CSV table of C-alpha atoms in Angstrom, one decimal:
chain,number,residue,atom,x,y,z
A,1,ARG,CA,6.4,-5.1,-4.5
A,2,PRO,CA,4.8,-4.6,-1.1
A,3,GLN,CA,6.4,-2.3,1.5
A,4,CYS,CA,6.3,-5.2,4.0
A,5,ARG,CA,9.8,-6.3,3.0
A,6,TYR,CA,11.3,-2.9,3.8
A,7,LYS,CA,9.5,-2.7,7.1
A,8,HIS,CA,11.0,-6.1,7.9
A,9,LEU,CA,14.5,-4.8,7.0
A,10,LEU,CA,14.0,-1.9,9.4
A,11,GLY,CA,12.4,-3.9,12.1
A,12,GLU,CA,9.3,-1.9,12.0
A,13,PRO,CA,5.9,-3.3,13.1
A,14,LEU,CA,3.4,-4.2,10.4
A,15,SER,CA,-0.2,-3.2,10.6
A,16,TYR,CA,-3.2,-4.9,9.0
A,17,GLU,CA,-3.3,-2.2,6.3
A,18,ASP,CA,0.0,-3.6,4.9
A,19,ILE,CA,-1.8,-6.8,3.8
A,20,GLU,CA,-3.8,-4.8,1.2
A,21,ALA,CA,-0.8,-5.0,-1.3
A,22,VAL,CA,-0.5,-8.7,-0.7
A,23,ASP,CA,-4.1,-9.9,-0.6
A,24,PRO,CA,-6.7,-7.1,-1.3
A,25,ASP,CA,-9.7,-9.4,-0.9
A,26,TYR,CA,-8.5,-10.6,2.5
A,27,PHE,CA,-7.8,-7.0,3.5
A,28,LYS,CA,-11.4,-6.0,2.5
A,29,ASN,CA,-12.7,-8.8,4.8
A,30,LEU,CA,-10.6,-7.6,7.7
A,31,LYS,CA,-11.7,-4.0,7.2
A,32,TRP,CA,-15.4,-5.1,7.0
A,33,MET,CA,-15.0,-6.8,10.4
A,34,LEU,CA,-13.6,-3.6,11.9
A,35,CYS,CA,-16.4,-1.4,10.5
A,36,ASN,CA,-19.4,-3.6,11.2
A,37,ASP,CA,-21.1,-5.5,14.0
A,38,ILE,CA,-19.8,-9.1,13.9
A,39,GLU,CA,-21.9,-10.6,16.7
A,40,GLY,CA,-23.6,-13.7,15.3
A,41,VAL,CA,-21.9,-13.2,11.9
A,42,PHE,CA,-18.7,-15.0,12.4
A,43,ASP,CA,-17.7,-18.0,14.5
A,44,LEU,CA,-14.0,-17.3,14.9
A,45,THR,CA,-11.4,-17.8,17.5
A,46,PHE,CA,-7.9,-16.4,17.9
A,47,THR,CA,-6.4,-19.1,15.5
A,48,ALA,CA,-5.2,-19.2,12.0
A,49,GLU,CA,-4.4,-21.8,9.4
A,50,ALA,CA,-0.7,-22.6,8.7
A,51,ASP,CA,0.6,-24.3,5.6
A,52,TYR,CA,4.0,-25.8,5.7
A,53,PHE,CA,5.0,-27.8,2.6
A,54,ASP,CA,1.3,-28.6,1.9
A,55,LYS,CA,0.8,-29.8,5.5
A,56,LYS,CA,-2.0,-27.7,7.0
A,57,SER,CA,-2.4,-27.1,10.7
A,58,VAL,CA,-4.1,-24.6,13.0
A,59,VAL,CA,-2.0,-22.3,15.1
A,60,GLU,CA,-3.0,-20.0,18.0
A,61,LEU,CA,-2.5,-16.3,17.5
A,62,LYS,CA,-2.0,-15.9,21.2
A,63,PRO,CA,-1.8,-18.2,24.2
A,64,GLY,CA,-5.1,-20.0,24.6
A,65,GLY,CA,-6.4,-18.5,21.4
A,66,ALA,CA,-8.4,-21.6,20.4
A,67,GLU,CA,-10.6,-20.9,23.4
A,68,ILE,CA,-11.0,-17.2,22.8
A,69,ALA,CA,-14.0,-16.1,20.6
A,70,VAL,CA,-13.6,-13.1,18.4
A,71,THR,CA,-16.1,-10.4,19.5
A,72,ASN,CA,-16.7,-6.7,18.8
A,73,GLU,CA,-14.6,-5.9,21.8
A,74,ASN,CA,-11.5,-7.8,20.7
A,75,LYS,CA,-11.8,-7.8,16.9
A,76,GLN,CA,-9.1,-5.1,16.5
A,77,GLU,CA,-6.6,-7.3,18.3
A,78,TYR,CA,-7.6,-10.3,16.2
A,79,VAL,CA,-7.3,-8.4,12.9
A,80,ASN,CA,-3.8,-7.2,13.8
A,81,LEU,CA,-2.7,-10.7,15.0
A,82,VAL,CA,-4.0,-12.6,12.0
A,83,ALA,CA,-2.5,-10.0,9.5
A,84,LYS,CA,0.8,-10.3,11.3
A,85,HIS,CA,0.6,-14.1,11.1
A,86,ARG,CA,0.0,-14.0,7.3
A,87,MET,CA,2.8,-11.5,6.7
A,88,THR,CA,5.4,-12.6,9.3
A,89,SER,CA,4.8,-15.7,11.4
A,90,ALA,CA,3.6,-18.0,8.5
A,91,ILE,CA,6.9,-17.3,6.6
A,92,GLU,CA,9.2,-16.7,9.5
A,93,PRO,CA,12.0,-19.0,8.4
A,94,GLN,CA,12.3,-17.4,5.0
A,95,ILE,CA,12.2,-13.9,6.5
A,96,LYS,CA,14.8,-14.7,9.1
A,97,ALA,CA,17.2,-16.2,6.5
A,98,PHE,CA,16.8,-13.1,4.2
A,99,LEU,CA,17.3,-10.6,7.0
A,100,GLU,CA,20.3,-12.4,8.4
A,101,GLY,CA,21.9,-12.4,5.0
A,102,PHE,CA,21.1,-8.7,4.3
A,103,TRP,CA,22.2,-7.5,7.7
A,104,GLU,CA,25.5,-9.3,7.3
A,105,LEU,CA,26.2,-7.1,4.3
A,106,ILE,CA,24.7,-3.9,5.7
A,107,GLY,CA,24.4,-3.4,9.4
A,108,LYS,CA,20.8,-2.9,10.7
A,109,ASP,CA,21.9,0.2,12.7
A,110,LEU,CA,22.8,1.9,9.4
A,111,LEU,CA,19.3,1.6,8.1
A,112,GLU,CA,17.5,3.0,11.2
A,113,ILE,CA,17.5,6.6,9.9
A,114,PHE,CA,15.3,5.7,6.9
A,115,THR,CA,11.6,5.1,6.4
A,116,GLU,CA,10.6,2.0,4.4
A,117,LYS,CA,9.8,4.2,1.4
A,118,GLU,CA,13.2,6.0,1.6
A,119,LEU,CA,14.9,2.6,1.9
A,120,GLU,CA,13.3,1.4,-1.3
A,121,LEU,CA,14.5,4.4,-3.2
A,122,ILE,CA,18.0,3.9,-1.9
A,123,ILE,CA,18.1,0.2,-2.7
A,124,SER,CA,16.3,0.4,-6.1
A,125,GLY,CA,17.6,3.8,-7.1
A,126,THR,CA,15.6,6.8,-8.3
A,127,PRO,CA,14.2,5.9,-11.7
A,128,THR,CA,13.6,8.1,-14.7
A,129,ILE,CA,9.9,8.6,-15.0
A,130,ASP,CA,8.5,9.2,-18.6
A,131,VAL,CA,5.4,11.3,-17.8
A,132,ALA,CA,4.3,11.1,-21.5
A,133,ASP,CA,4.4,7.3,-21.3
A,134,LEU,CA,2.5,7.3,-18.0
A,135,LYS,CA,-0.1,9.6,-19.4
A,136,ALA,CA,-0.6,7.5,-22.5
A,137,ASN,CA,-1.2,4.4,-20.3
A,138,THR,CA,-3.7,5.9,-17.8
A,139,GLU,CA,-7.4,5.1,-17.4
A,140,TYR,CA,-10.0,7.4,-15.9
A,141,ASN,CA,-13.1,6.8,-13.7
A,142,GLY,CA,-15.3,9.8,-13.0
A,143,TYR,CA,-13.0,12.0,-14.9
A,144,TYR,CA,-12.1,12.4,-18.6
A,145,PRO,CA,-8.7,13.3,-20.2
A,146,SER,CA,-10.1,16.7,-20.8
A,147,SER,CA,-11.3,17.3,-17.2
A,148,LYS,CA,-9.9,20.4,-15.6
A,149,VAL,CA,-8.4,18.5,-12.6
A,150,VAL,CA,-6.8,16.0,-14.9
A,151,LEU,CA,-5.2,18.7,-17.1
A,152,TRP,CA,-3.8,20.3,-14.0
A,153,PHE,CA,-2.5,17.0,-12.8
A,154,TRP,CA,-0.4,16.4,-15.9
A,155,GLU,CA,0.8,19.9,-16.0
A,156,ILE,CA,2.0,19.5,-12.4
A,157,LEU,CA,3.7,16.2,-13.1
A,158,GLY,CA,5.5,17.9,-16.0
A,159,ASP,CA,7.1,20.3,-13.6
A,160,LEU,CA,8.0,17.9,-10.8
A,161,GLY,CA,11.6,16.9,-10.2
A,162,ARG,CA,12.9,13.3,-10.6
A,163,GLU,CA,12.6,12.4,-6.9
A,164,ASP,CA,9.1,13.7,-6.5
A,165,LEU,CA,8.0,11.8,-9.6
A,166,ALA,CA,9.5,8.6,-8.2
A,167,ARG,CA,7.7,9.2,-4.9
A,168,LEU,CA,4.4,9.7,-6.8
A,169,VAL,CA,4.8,6.4,-8.7
A,170,GLN,CA,5.7,4.8,-5.4
A,171,PHE,CA,2.7,6.3,-3.7
A,172,ILE,CA,0.3,5.0,-6.3
A,173,THR,CA,1.7,1.6,-7.3
A,174,GLY,CA,3.5,0.6,-4.1
A,175,THR,CA,7.0,0.7,-5.8
A,176,SER,CA,9.2,3.2,-7.5
A,177,LYS,CA,10.3,0.7,-10.1
A,178,VAL,CA,9.2,1.2,-13.7
A,179,PRO,CA,8.6,-1.9,-15.9
A,180,LEU,CA,11.3,-2.4,-18.5
A,181,GLU,CA,8.6,-2.2,-21.2
A,182,GLY,CA,7.2,1.1,-19.8
A,183,PHE,CA,3.9,1.8,-18.1
A,184,LYS,CA,1.9,-0.3,-20.5
A,185,ALA,CA,3.3,-3.3,-18.7
A,186,LEU,CA,2.4,-2.0,-15.2
A,187,GLN,CA,1.1,-4.9,-13.0
A,188,GLY,CA,-1.5,-5.0,-10.3
A,189,VAL,CA,-2.2,-7.6,-7.8
A,190,ASN,CA,-4.3,-9.6,-10.3
A,191,GLY,CA,-2.1,-9.1,-13.4
A,192,PRO,CA,-1.8,-6.3,-15.9
A,193,GLN,CA,-3.3,-3.1,-14.5
A,194,LYS,CA,-2.8,0.3,-16.0
A,195,PHE,CA,-2.4,3.5,-13.9
A,196,GLN,CA,-5.8,4.8,-12.9
A,197,ILE,CA,-7.2,8.2,-11.8
A,198,HIS,CA,-10.5,7.9,-10.0
A,199,LYS,CA,-12.7,10.8,-9.0
A,200,SER,CA,-13.1,11.1,-5.3
A,201,PHE,CA,-16.3,12.7,-4.1
A,202,GLY,CA,-15.0,13.7,-0.7
A,203,SER,CA,-14.2,17.2,0.5
A,204,THR,CA,-11.5,19.1,-1.3
A,205,SER,CA,-9.8,19.6,2.0
A,206,LEU,CA,-8.8,16.0,1.9
A,207,LEU,CA,-5.6,14.6,0.5
A,208,PRO,CA,-5.5,12.3,-2.6
A,209,THR,CA,-5.5,8.7,-1.6
A,210,SER,CA,-4.2,5.6,-3.4
A,211,HIS,CA,-4.9,1.9,-3.7
A,212,THR,CA,-1.5,0.4,-4.6
A,213,CYS,CA,-2.8,-3.1,-5.4
A,214,PHE,CA,-4.9,-1.5,-8.2
A,215,ASN,CA,-2.4,1.3,-9.2
A,216,GLN,CA,-5.2,3.7,-8.4
A,217,LEU,CA,-5.1,7.4,-7.4
A,218,ASP,CA,-8.3,8.8,-5.9
A,219,LEU,CA,-8.4,12.5,-6.7
A,220,PRO,CA,-10.9,15.0,-5.3
A,221,GLU,CA,-12.1,17.7,-7.6
A,222,TYR,CA,-9.9,20.5,-6.3
A,223,GLU,CA,-10.8,24.1,-6.9
A,224,SER,CA,-7.4,25.3,-8.3
A,225,LYS,CA,-4.2,24.0,-9.7
A,226,GLU,CA,-2.4,25.4,-6.7
A,227,GLN,CA,-4.6,23.5,-4.3
A,228,LEU,CA,-4.1,20.3,-6.2
A,229,LYS,CA,-0.4,20.6,-6.2
A,230,ASP,CA,-0.3,21.4,-2.5
A,231,ARG,CA,-2.5,18.4,-1.6
A,232,LEU,CA,-0.7,16.1,-4.0
A,233,LEU,CA,2.8,16.9,-2.7
A,234,ILE,CA,1.8,16.5,0.9
A,235,ALA,CA,0.4,13.1,0.2
A,236,VAL,CA,3.3,11.9,-1.9
A,237,ARG,CA,6.1,13.3,0.4
A,238,GLU,CA,4.4,12.0,3.6
A,239,GLY,CA,3.5,8.7,2.0
A,240,ALA,CA,-0.1,8.9,3.1
A,241,ALA,CA,-1.3,6.0,1.0
A,242,GLY,CA,-4.8,5.1,2.1
A,243,PHE,CA,-5.3,8.1,4.3
A,244,GLY,CA,-7.2,11.3,3.5
A,245,LEU,CA,-6.5,13.8,6.3
A,246,ALA,CA,-4.8,17.1,5.4
């Protein structure tokens, strides 16, 4: 499900934001660290716990990391390194074996022209999205099925082409794949999780944002159907999950 696997295939660096789809609670903790004063709150060093066949050990995230305290000044580096450890270093043998096998079939140089989202669509194929099924299995927060923005949203989806619909599903859920049983079987990070549209109380100049671990689309109350379509397509086509700048 996470885009991490496609970034690995492309040799692209991972950022701490990528861990949200793997462990949303841990992501929230890392984000809190970045947004708040941590002096006197945490007693951390540049180390992380490793678990290899139930044998736990402590590894340094950088040379001498066990002697380097995490502070407000270096917390960004710590967050990036510990997230990289969780998504890469801790499972490096498995990733290496997978990549070597894949690249033996398809040369790495042939993949370099794609982004991770484009690569998923190529590998998985462009699915057929049943908009009526998606609509029937959607929950709302801050909006109602009869809300003006919601009505516009479904009208816009009804006019979208197959590729843009696949990109929309990918943008919101983290994958373009549709469950065999339809959207009623959509899964979140903690189990069954229907597609959700949440009202965003930010400026209408902002793009829609998504939280892929919860299949959630945050939608500002745009002033017109045209504005909604414009903002939605920019977000979907540029893959701006988690970001809100137009």
